[in-house]
Amino acid sequence: MEFLAALAAAIGPDRVLAGDAVPARHHSDWSGAAPVPPLALVRPRSTEEVAAVLRLCSAHRVPVVPQGGLTGLAGAAVPSPGAIALSLERMNAVESLDPVASCITVQAGATLLEVQQAAAAQGLQFGVDLGARGSCQIGGNLATNAGGNGVLQFGMMREQTLGLEVVLADGSVLPMLRPMLKNNTGYDLKQFFIGAEGTLGVITRAVLRLYPAPTARVAALVALADFDAALALLGHLQARLPRALAAFELMWRDFVETSLQWQRLREPFDAVHPFTALVEVVGEEEASVRAALEAALADAMEAGQASDALIAQSQAQALSFWKIREATAELPVHMRPPINFDVSLPMAEIGRFAAACRGAFDARWPGHHTLFFGHVGDGNLHISTDGRSIGGQQAQLEEMVYARVAAHGGSVSAEHGIGLHKKPYLAASRTPAELAAMRAIKRALDPLHLLNPGKVFDL
Ligand SMILES: Cc1cc2nc3c(=O)[nH]c(=O)nc-3n(C[C@H](O)[C@H](O)[C@H](O)COP(=O)(O)OP(=O)(O)OC[C@H]3O[C@@H](n4cnc5c(N)ncnc54)[C@H](O)[C@@H]3O)c2cc1C
């Protein structure tokens, strides 16, 4: 085929795999979306090669689906029919780290873990962390505006980004890599590409902020009687330990029970509790961080906000607490398939919203297997249902959840993005005027509609 021959001639035949040579993992992502083999898998090694690929795709009208670590949960990196998959995996260098300016320059294919490790080696910390850290790439994190466990303290990927280098659909390069916090010179163009799910440009490099790494980190599991107690505890810890509260992850009983069972772990408390919060507090000196957390939790128990609490006595015990929360990595193993929701709501609504969903599911599918958990400190709730337990009625389940999200004034995607899966529900969280503005931006930057077509919305 003329196009593939031109591609191989432009960037080298070793960068292009076609047909059966494309590994099956590039046919889909973690979302469980139906696999689609791409026309070819293209793995450039430099920004210039990405630009050459996009120029050729533009000339031949071939669509392009950017791919990072393929851990996305919305189906956004699944190849569109007839598209090439453009993987950034060979552009994975950590190029430089400036400890004085506290920033790091990386290629888009570096994994989140590689960035975290490079920062840690200099006594610094990267503000984003999530369960897929070993596989997801910075380009994918940026394109989904990933959140995760550190949002309470540092915000999402958008807040970590000082600069980006992006290749547009026609192959032109936007070198927006100036590592400055202050830069009010017209539109902040880089923001268009963060959270755009690869529909506006291909991210090739980034300058990211770093922070001093805390030298002490103490985790605790806190047993709670109800959702209101969780909110009261969150407010109490934020007031008592300002800027020190690094994580507040809430797990409903169904989640804890399933996680313990899947991973063959022991019940952490002597009794069973309706809610468990995983709390992490950071600071400079372990004994004082621990003492402050102990005192704050003791007061919370006395005030009736907490029913019980376990403070990790070692790093190994802290990891065992996090293991309970990170059972999400097991979802595709045990649920066939997992039907995942990632919604955000005004914080005070989350408890009522979850109860309303559960009530509706119980009435429609008695015996369904559903887990409720989330980064509740950020107003973010995750729900995962085993598709078998609702007779495969995914569309009906989604209607039920998203109707309630709209009724409670929430968003259909807090951090995973829209991709393919949430496309039908985007209008539940965006007004017609907002959608028209998004389409205008898409037409301006990608007039031939070649970048990740069919994702987020249809033109
Ligand atoms: C166990 C587990 C836990 C998770 N926990 C969280 C969590 O806590 N918070 C959270 O936000 N997410 C979470 N996720 C979801 C996922 O890890 C994130 O969405 C992540 O940011 C995706 O990165 P990726 O490199 O795998 O991207 P991919 O899945 O490969 O791609 C995602 C999107 O980004 C686009 N893209 C990829 N690279 C580029 C690029 N260089 N330029 C332009 N577009 C690009 C793709 O086209 C696609 O639209 C989790 C996933 C798993 C499996």
Coordinates of C-alpha atoms and ligand atoms in Angstrom, one line a residue:
M1 CA 0.0 0.0 0.0
E2 CA 1.4 3.4 -1.1
F3 CA 0.7 5.1 2.2
L4 CA 2.5 2.5 4.4
A5 CA 5.5 2.5 2.0
A6 CA 5.7 6.3 2.2
L7 CA 5.6 6.0 6.0
A8 CA 8.3 3.4 6.2
A9 CA 10.4 5.5 3.8
A10 CA 9.9 8.7 5.8
I11 CA 10.8 7.4 9.3
G12 CA 12.3 3.9 8.7
P13 CA 10.7 0.5 8.3
D14 CA 11.6 -0.5 11.8
R15 CA 9.2 2.1 13.1
V16 CA 6.1 0.7 11.3
L17 CA 4.3 -2.6 11.9
A18 CA 1.3 -3.6 9.8
G19 CA -1.3 -6.3 9.7
D20 CA -0.7 -9.4 11.9
A21 CA 2.6 -7.9 13.0
V22 CA 0.8 -5.4 15.3
P23 CA 0.7 -6.9 18.8
A24 CA -2.9 -7.5 20.0
R25 CA -2.5 -5.2 23.0
H26 CA -2.6 -2.2 20.6
H27 CA -6.1 -3.2 19.5
S28 CA -7.8 -2.0 22.7
D29 CA -7.2 -0.5 26.1
W30 CA -8.0 -1.3 29.8
S31 CA -11.7 -0.3 29.3
G32 CA -12.5 -3.6 27.8
A33 CA -13.8 -1.9 24.6
A34 CA -14.2 -4.2 21.6
P35 CA -10.7 -4.6 19.9
V36 CA -10.1 -3.0 16.5
P37 CA -6.8 -3.8 14.7
P38 CA -5.2 -0.6 13.4
L39 CA -4.0 -0.2 9.8
A40 CA -0.5 -0.1 11.3
L41 CA 1.3 0.5 14.5
V42 CA 3.7 3.4 14.2
R43 CA 6.4 4.0 16.9
P44 CA 8.4 7.1 16.2
R45 CA 11.5 8.0 18.2
S46 CA 11.4 11.8 18.0
T47 CA 9.2 14.9 17.6
E48 CA 10.4 15.3 14.0
E49 CA 9.3 11.7 13.2
V50 CA 5.9 12.3 14.8
A51 CA 5.6 15.5 12.6
A52 CA 6.6 13.5 9.5
V53 CA 3.9 10.8 10.3
L54 CA 1.2 13.4 10.8
R55 CA 2.1 15.2 7.6
L56 CA 1.8 12.0 5.6
C57 CA -1.5 11.0 7.4
S58 CA -2.8 14.4 6.5
A59 CA -1.7 14.1 2.8
H60 CA -3.3 10.6 2.5
R61 CA -6.3 11.4 4.7
V62 CA -5.4 8.5 7.1
P63 CA -6.8 8.9 10.7
V64 CA -4.4 8.7 13.7
V65 CA -5.1 7.3 17.2
P66 CA -2.4 8.3 19.7
Q67 CA -1.6 5.6 22.2
G68 CA 0.1 5.8 25.5
G69 CA 0.2 3.0 28.0
L70 CA -3.3 1.8 27.1
T71 CA -4.5 1.9 30.7
G72 CA -7.3 4.3 29.9
L73 CA -10.8 3.3 31.1
A74 CA -12.9 5.1 28.6
G75 CA -11.9 3.4 25.3
A76 CA -10.2 6.6 24.0
A77 CA -7.1 4.9 22.7
V78 CA -8.9 2.1 20.8
P79 CA -8.1 2.4 17.1
S80 CA -10.8 3.8 14.9
P81 CA -11.4 1.7 11.8
G82 CA -8.7 2.4 9.1
A83 CA -6.6 4.5 11.5
I84 CA -2.9 4.0 12.4
A85 CA -2.1 3.6 16.1
L86 CA 0.6 6.1 16.9
S87 CA 2.4 4.8 20.0
L88 CA 4.7 7.1 22.0
E89 CA 6.4 4.2 23.8
R90 CA 9.8 4.8 22.2
M91 CA 9.8 8.4 23.2
N92 CA 10.3 7.7 26.9
A93 CA 13.3 9.7 27.9
V94 CA 13.5 11.8 31.1
E95 CA 15.4 14.6 29.4
S96 CA 16.4 16.9 32.3
L97 CA 15.5 17.8 35.9
D98 CA 16.1 21.2 37.4
P99 CA 16.1 20.9 41.2
V100 CA 16.2 24.7 41.7
A101 CA 13.3 25.5 39.4
S102 CA 11.6 22.3 40.6
C103 CA 10.7 21.0 37.2
I104 CA 11.3 18.0 34.9
T105 CA 11.3 17.8 31.1
V106 CA 10.2 14.4 29.8
Q107 CA 9.2 12.8 26.5
A108 CA 5.5 11.8 26.4
G109 CA 6.2 8.1 26.4
A110 CA 7.9 8.1 29.8
T111 CA 5.8 6.2 32.3
L112 CA 4.4 8.0 35.4
L113 CA 6.5 5.7 37.6
E114 CA 9.7 6.8 35.7
V115 CA 8.9 10.4 36.4
Q116 CA 8.1 9.7 40.0
Q117 CA 11.4 7.9 40.4
A118 CA 13.4 10.6 38.7
A119 CA 11.9 13.2 41.0
A120 CA 12.5 11.0 44.1
A121 CA 16.1 10.5 43.2
Q122 CA 16.5 14.3 43.7
G123 CA 14.5 14.5 47.0
L124 CA 11.5 15.8 45.0
Q125 CA 8.0 14.6 44.4
F126 CA 5.7 14.5 41.3
G127 CA 2.1 15.5 42.3
V128 CA 0.2 12.9 40.4
D129 CA -0.1 9.2 41.4
L130 CA -2.5 6.5 40.4
G131 CA -2.7 2.7 40.4
A132 CA -1.6 2.2 36.8
R133 CA 1.7 4.2 37.4
G134 CA 4.0 1.5 36.1
S135 CA 2.2 1.4 32.6
C136 CA 0.5 4.7 32.0
Q137 CA 2.5 7.3 30.2
I138 CA 2.8 11.0 30.8
G139 CA 1.3 11.7 27.3
G140 CA -1.7 9.6 28.3
N141 CA -1.9 11.3 31.7
L142 CA -1.9 14.7 30.1
A143 CA -4.4 13.7 27.4
T144 CA -6.8 12.5 30.0
N145 CA -6.0 15.2 32.6
A146 CA -5.5 12.3 35.0
G147 CA -6.3 12.7 38.7
G148 CA -5.6 9.9 41.2
N149 CA -4.5 9.9 44.8
G150 CA -2.7 13.2 45.1
V151 CA -5.4 15.6 43.8
L152 CA -6.3 16.8 47.3
Q153 CA -2.8 18.2 47.7
F154 CA -1.6 19.0 44.2
G155 CA -4.5 19.0 41.8
M156 CA -4.8 17.1 38.5
M157 CA -2.3 16.8 35.6
R158 CA -3.3 20.3 34.4
E159 CA -2.0 21.8 37.5
Q160 CA 1.4 20.1 37.1
T161 CA 2.0 21.3 33.6
L162 CA 4.4 24.2 32.9
G163 CA 4.9 23.5 29.2
L164 CA 4.0 21.2 26.4
E165 CA 5.3 20.3 23.0
V166 CA 2.5 19.3 20.6
V167 CA 2.3 18.2 17.0
L168 CA -0.8 19.3 15.2
A169 CA -2.8 17.2 12.7
D170 CA -1.0 18.9 9.7
G171 CA 2.4 18.1 11.2
S172 CA 3.3 21.6 12.5
V173 CA 4.9 21.7 15.9
L174 CA 3.9 23.9 18.8
P175 CA 7.0 24.2 21.0
M176 CA 5.3 25.5 24.2
L177 CA 8.0 24.3 26.5
R178 CA 8.9 27.5 28.4
P179 CA 9.3 26.3 32.1
M180 CA 7.7 29.4 33.7
L181 CA 4.8 29.6 36.0
K182 CA 3.9 33.1 34.9
N183 CA 3.3 33.6 31.1
N184 CA 0.3 35.8 30.3
T185 CA 0.8 36.1 26.6
G186 CA -2.5 35.5 24.9
Y187 CA -4.3 32.2 25.0
D188 CA -2.7 29.5 27.1
L189 CA -2.7 27.1 24.2
K190 CA -1.2 24.1 26.0
Q191 CA -4.4 23.9 28.1
F192 CA -6.4 22.9 24.9
F193 CA -4.5 19.7 24.6
I194 CA -4.7 18.6 28.3
G195 CA -7.8 16.5 28.7
A196 CA -8.5 16.5 24.9
E197 CA -7.9 12.7 24.7
G198 CA -5.7 13.0 21.6
T199 CA -8.4 14.7 19.5
L200 CA -6.5 18.1 19.0
G201 CA -2.8 17.2 18.8
V202 CA -0.1 14.7 19.7
I203 CA 1.8 15.6 22.9
T204 CA 5.5 14.8 22.4
R205 CA 7.2 16.5 25.4
A206 CA 6.2 18.2 28.7
V207 CA 7.7 20.3 31.4
L208 CA 6.2 19.3 34.7
R209 CA 6.3 20.9 38.2
L210 CA 7.9 19.1 41.1
Y211 CA 7.5 19.6 44.8
P212 CA 9.8 19.0 47.8
A213 CA 9.2 15.4 48.8
P214 CA 7.9 14.9 52.4
T215 CA 10.3 13.1 54.5
A216 CA 7.5 11.5 56.6
R217 CA 4.3 9.9 55.5
V218 CA 1.9 8.2 57.8
A219 CA -1.2 6.2 56.7
A220 CA -4.3 5.2 58.6
L221 CA -7.5 3.3 58.1
V222 CA -10.5 4.8 59.8
A223 CA -13.8 3.0 60.3
L224 CA -16.9 5.1 59.8
A225 CA -20.6 4.5 60.5
D226 CA -22.0 6.5 57.6
F227 CA -21.2 8.9 54.8
D228 CA -21.9 12.0 56.9
A229 CA -19.3 10.7 59.4
A230 CA -16.8 10.5 56.5
L231 CA -17.5 14.1 55.5
A232 CA -17.2 15.3 59.1
L233 CA -13.8 13.4 59.4
L234 CA -12.5 15.0 56.2
G235 CA -13.5 18.5 57.4
H236 CA -11.9 17.8 60.8
L237 CA -8.6 16.5 59.3
Q238 CA -8.3 19.4 56.8
A239 CA -8.8 21.9 59.7
R240 CA -6.5 20.1 62.1
L241 CA -3.7 19.2 59.6
P242 CA -3.7 22.0 57.1
R243 CA -1.7 21.2 53.9
A244 CA -0.6 17.8 55.5
L245 CA -3.6 15.7 54.4
A246 CA -2.3 14.0 51.2
A247 CA -5.0 11.4 50.6
F248 CA -8.6 10.7 51.7
E249 CA -9.9 7.6 49.9
L250 CA -13.3 6.3 50.9
M251 CA -14.4 2.7 50.5
W252 CA -17.9 1.5 51.0
R253 CA -18.2 -1.9 52.8
D254 CA -18.9 -3.7 49.5
F255 CA -15.6 -2.6 48.1
V256 CA -13.6 -3.5 51.3
E257 CA -15.2 -6.9 51.5
T258 CA -14.6 -7.7 47.8
S259 CA -11.0 -6.4 47.9
L260 CA -10.2 -8.6 51.0
Q261 CA -11.7 -11.6 49.3
W262 CA -10.0 -11.2 46.0
Q263 CA -6.6 -10.6 47.5
R264 CA -7.0 -13.0 50.4
L265 CA -6.3 -10.3 53.0
R266 CA -7.4 -10.2 56.6
E267 CA -10.2 -8.0 57.9
P268 CA -8.3 -4.9 59.2
F269 CA -10.7 -4.2 62.1
D270 CA -12.2 -6.5 64.7
A271 CA -15.7 -5.5 63.6
V272 CA -17.3 -4.9 60.2
H273 CA -18.0 -1.2 59.4
P274 CA -20.1 0.4 56.7
F275 CA -17.3 2.7 55.5
T276 CA -13.5 2.8 55.7
A277 CA -11.4 5.8 54.9
L278 CA -7.7 5.5 53.9
V279 CA -6.0 8.6 55.1
E280 CA -2.5 9.7 54.5
V281 CA -0.7 12.6 56.2
V282 CA 2.7 13.9 55.3
G283 CA 5.3 16.2 56.9
E284 CA 8.9 16.5 57.8
E285 CA 9.4 14.4 60.8
E286 CA 7.7 11.0 61.3
A287 CA 7.2 11.1 65.1
S288 CA 5.5 14.5 65.0
V289 CA 3.3 13.6 61.9
R290 CA 2.3 10.4 63.7
A291 CA 1.5 12.2 66.9
A292 CA -0.6 14.9 65.1
L293 CA -2.6 12.2 63.2
E294 CA -3.1 10.2 66.4
A295 CA -4.4 13.2 68.3
A296 CA -6.7 14.3 65.4
L297 CA -8.1 10.7 65.1
A298 CA -8.6 10.4 68.9
D299 CA -10.6 13.6 68.9
A300 CA -12.6 12.4 65.9
M301 CA -13.4 9.2 67.8
E302 CA -14.4 11.1 70.8
A303 CA -16.7 13.4 68.8
G304 CA -18.3 10.3 67.2
Q305 CA -17.0 11.0 63.7
A306 CA -14.9 7.8 63.6
S307 CA -15.8 4.4 65.0
D308 CA -12.3 3.0 65.0
A309 CA -8.8 3.7 63.6
L310 CA -5.6 1.9 62.8
I311 CA -2.4 3.9 62.2
A312 CA 0.2 2.1 60.2
Q313 CA 3.3 1.3 62.3
S314 CA 5.6 0.6 59.4
Q315 CA 5.9 1.3 55.7
A316 CA 4.9 -2.3 55.0
Q317 CA 1.7 -1.8 57.0
A318 CA 1.0 1.4 55.1
L319 CA 1.4 -0.5 51.8
S320 CA -1.0 -3.2 53.1
F321 CA -3.6 -0.5 53.7
W322 CA -3.1 0.9 50.1
K323 CA -3.3 -2.7 48.8
I324 CA -7.0 -2.8 50.0
R325 CA -7.7 0.4 48.0
E326 CA -5.8 -0.7 44.9
A327 CA -7.9 -3.8 44.3
T328 CA -9.1 -1.8 41.3
A329 CA -6.3 -3.4 39.3
E330 CA -8.1 -6.8 39.8
L331 CA -11.4 -5.6 38.4
P332 CA -11.0 -7.1 34.9
V333 CA -9.8 -10.4 36.4
H334 CA -12.9 -10.9 38.6
M335 CA -15.6 -9.0 36.9
R336 CA -16.8 -10.1 33.4
P337 CA -16.8 -7.4 32.3
P338 CA -16.4 -4.6 34.9
I339 CA -18.8 -1.7 34.1
N340 CA -17.0 1.3 35.5
F341 CA -18.3 4.7 36.4
D342 CA -16.1 7.7 37.3
V343 CA -18.5 10.5 38.3
S344 CA -18.0 13.7 40.3
L345 CA -20.6 15.3 42.4
P346 CA -20.9 18.2 44.9
M347 CA -19.3 16.5 48.0
A348 CA -22.4 16.7 50.2
E349 CA -24.4 14.8 47.5
I350 CA -22.2 11.8 47.2
G351 CA -23.7 9.7 50.0
R352 CA -27.3 10.3 48.9
F353 CA -26.3 9.7 45.3
A354 CA -24.6 6.3 46.1
A355 CA -27.6 5.2 48.2
A356 CA -30.0 6.2 45.4
C357 CA -28.0 4.2 42.9
R358 CA -27.7 1.2 45.1
G359 CA -31.5 1.3 45.8
A360 CA -32.3 1.4 42.1
F361 CA -29.8 -1.4 41.3
D362 CA -31.2 -3.6 44.1
A363 CA -34.8 -3.2 42.8
R364 CA -33.8 -4.0 39.2
W365 CA -31.1 -6.6 39.7
P366 CA -31.4 -8.3 43.1
G367 CA -28.0 -9.9 44.0
H368 CA -26.0 -7.6 41.6
H369 CA -22.3 -7.2 42.5
T370 CA -21.4 -3.5 42.7
L371 CA -18.6 -1.7 44.4
F372 CA -18.6 2.0 45.6
F373 CA -15.3 3.7 46.3
G374 CA -13.5 6.9 45.3
H375 CA -11.3 9.9 45.8
V376 CA -14.1 11.4 47.9
G377 CA -11.9 14.3 49.1
D378 CA -12.1 15.5 45.5
G379 CA -15.8 14.9 45.0
N380 CA -15.0 11.8 42.9
L381 CA -16.9 8.6 43.2
H382 CA -16.2 5.3 41.3
I383 CA -18.7 2.6 40.8
S384 CA -17.9 -0.8 39.4
T385 CA -20.5 -3.4 38.6
D386 CA -19.9 -7.0 37.4
G387 CA -21.7 -7.2 34.0
R388 CA -22.7 -10.8 34.6
S389 CA -24.6 -9.8 37.8
I390 CA -26.9 -7.6 35.8
G391 CA -27.5 -9.9 32.9
G392 CA -25.2 -7.8 30.7
Q393 CA -27.7 -4.9 30.7
Q394 CA -25.0 -2.3 30.6
A395 CA -27.0 0.4 28.7
Q396 CA -29.8 0.2 31.3
L397 CA -27.3 0.5 34.1
E398 CA -25.6 3.5 32.5
E399 CA -29.0 5.2 31.9
M400 CA -29.8 4.7 35.6
V401 CA -26.5 6.2 36.9
Y402 CA -26.2 9.1 34.4
A403 CA -29.8 10.2 34.9
R404 CA -29.0 10.4 38.7
V405 CA -25.7 12.2 38.0
A406 CA -27.6 14.9 36.1
A407 CA -30.3 15.1 38.8
H408 CA -27.6 15.6 41.5
G409 CA -25.8 18.3 39.4
G410 CA -22.7 16.1 38.8
S411 CA -20.3 15.3 35.9
V412 CA -20.3 12.0 34.0
S413 CA -16.5 11.9 34.0
A414 CA -14.4 13.1 36.9
E415 CA -11.0 11.9 35.7
H416 CA -11.1 9.0 33.1
G417 CA -12.4 11.1 30.2
I418 CA -15.2 10.6 27.7
G419 CA -13.5 8.4 25.0
L420 CA -16.0 6.1 23.4
H421 CA -17.9 4.9 26.5
K422 CA -19.3 8.1 27.8
K423 CA -19.9 9.8 24.4
P424 CA -23.7 9.3 24.6
Y425 CA -23.8 11.0 28.0
L426 CA -21.5 14.0 27.4
A427 CA -24.5 16.3 26.9
A428 CA -25.7 15.4 30.5
S429 CA -22.7 17.4 31.8
R430 CA -22.2 20.1 29.1
T431 CA -24.5 22.7 27.6
P432 CA -25.2 23.0 23.9
A433 CA -23.1 26.2 23.8
E434 CA -20.2 24.5 25.5
L435 CA -20.4 21.6 23.0
A436 CA -20.5 24.1 20.1
A437 CA -17.4 25.8 21.3
M438 CA -15.6 22.4 21.6
R439 CA -16.6 21.5 18.0
A440 CA -15.3 24.9 16.8
I441 CA -11.9 24.3 18.4
K442 CA -11.8 20.8 16.9
R443 CA -12.6 22.1 13.4
A444 CA -10.0 24.8 13.7
L445 CA -7.1 22.6 14.8
D446 CA -8.0 19.4 12.9
P447 CA -10.0 20.5 9.9
L448 CA -9.8 17.1 8.2
H449 CA -10.9 15.4 11.4
L450 CA -8.1 12.9 11.4
L451 CA -7.0 12.9 15.1
N452 CA -8.7 10.3 17.2
P453 CA -12.0 10.6 15.2
G454 CA -15.2 9.4 16.9
K455 CA -13.8 10.0 20.4
V456 CA -15.4 12.5 22.9
F457 CA -18.0 13.7 20.4
D458 CA -19.0 13.3 16.7
L459 CA -18.6 16.4 14.5
Ligands
LIG1 C1 -5.5 0.1 37.8 C2 -5.9 1.4 37.2 C3 -6.0 2.5 38.1 C4 -6.3 3.7 37.5 N1 -6.5 4.8 38.4 C5 -6.7 6.0 37.9 C6 -6.9 7.1 38.8 O1 -6.8 7.0 40.0 N2 -7.0 8.4 38.2 C7 -7.1 8.5 36.8 O2 -7.3 9.7 36.4 N3 -7.0 7.5 36.0 C8 -6.8 6.2 36.5 N4 -6.8 5.2 35.6 C9 -7.0 5.4 34.2 C10 -5.7 5.6 33.4 O3 -4.6 5.1 34.0 C11 -5.5 7.1 33.1 O4 -6.6 7.5 32.3 C12 -4.2 7.4 32.4 O5 -4.0 8.8 32.4 C13 -4.1 6.9 30.9 O6 -2.8 6.9 30.5 P1 -2.2 6.0 29.3 O7 -0.8 6.3 29.0 O8 -2.5 4.6 29.6 O9 -3.2 6.4 28.1 P2 -3.9 5.6 27.0 O10 -4.9 4.7 27.6 O11 -3.0 5.0 26.1 O12 -4.7 6.8 26.2 C14 -5.6 7.6 26.9 C15 -6.0 8.8 26.0 O13 -4.9 9.6 25.8 C16 -4.5 9.8 24.4 N5 -3.1 9.8 24.3 C17 -2.2 9.0 24.8 N6 -0.9 9.5 24.6 C18 -1.1 10.6 24.0 C19 -0.1 11.6 23.5 N7 1.2 11.5 23.6 N8 -0.7 12.7 22.9 C20 -2.0 12.9 22.7 N9 -2.9 12.0 23.2 C21 -2.4 10.9 23.8 C22 -5.1 8.5 23.7 O14 -5.4 8.8 22.4 C23 -6.4 8.4 24.5 O15 -7.4 9.3 24.1 C24 -6.5 3.9 36.2 C25 -6.3 2.8 35.3 C26 -6.0 1.6 35.8 C27 -5.9 0.4 34.9

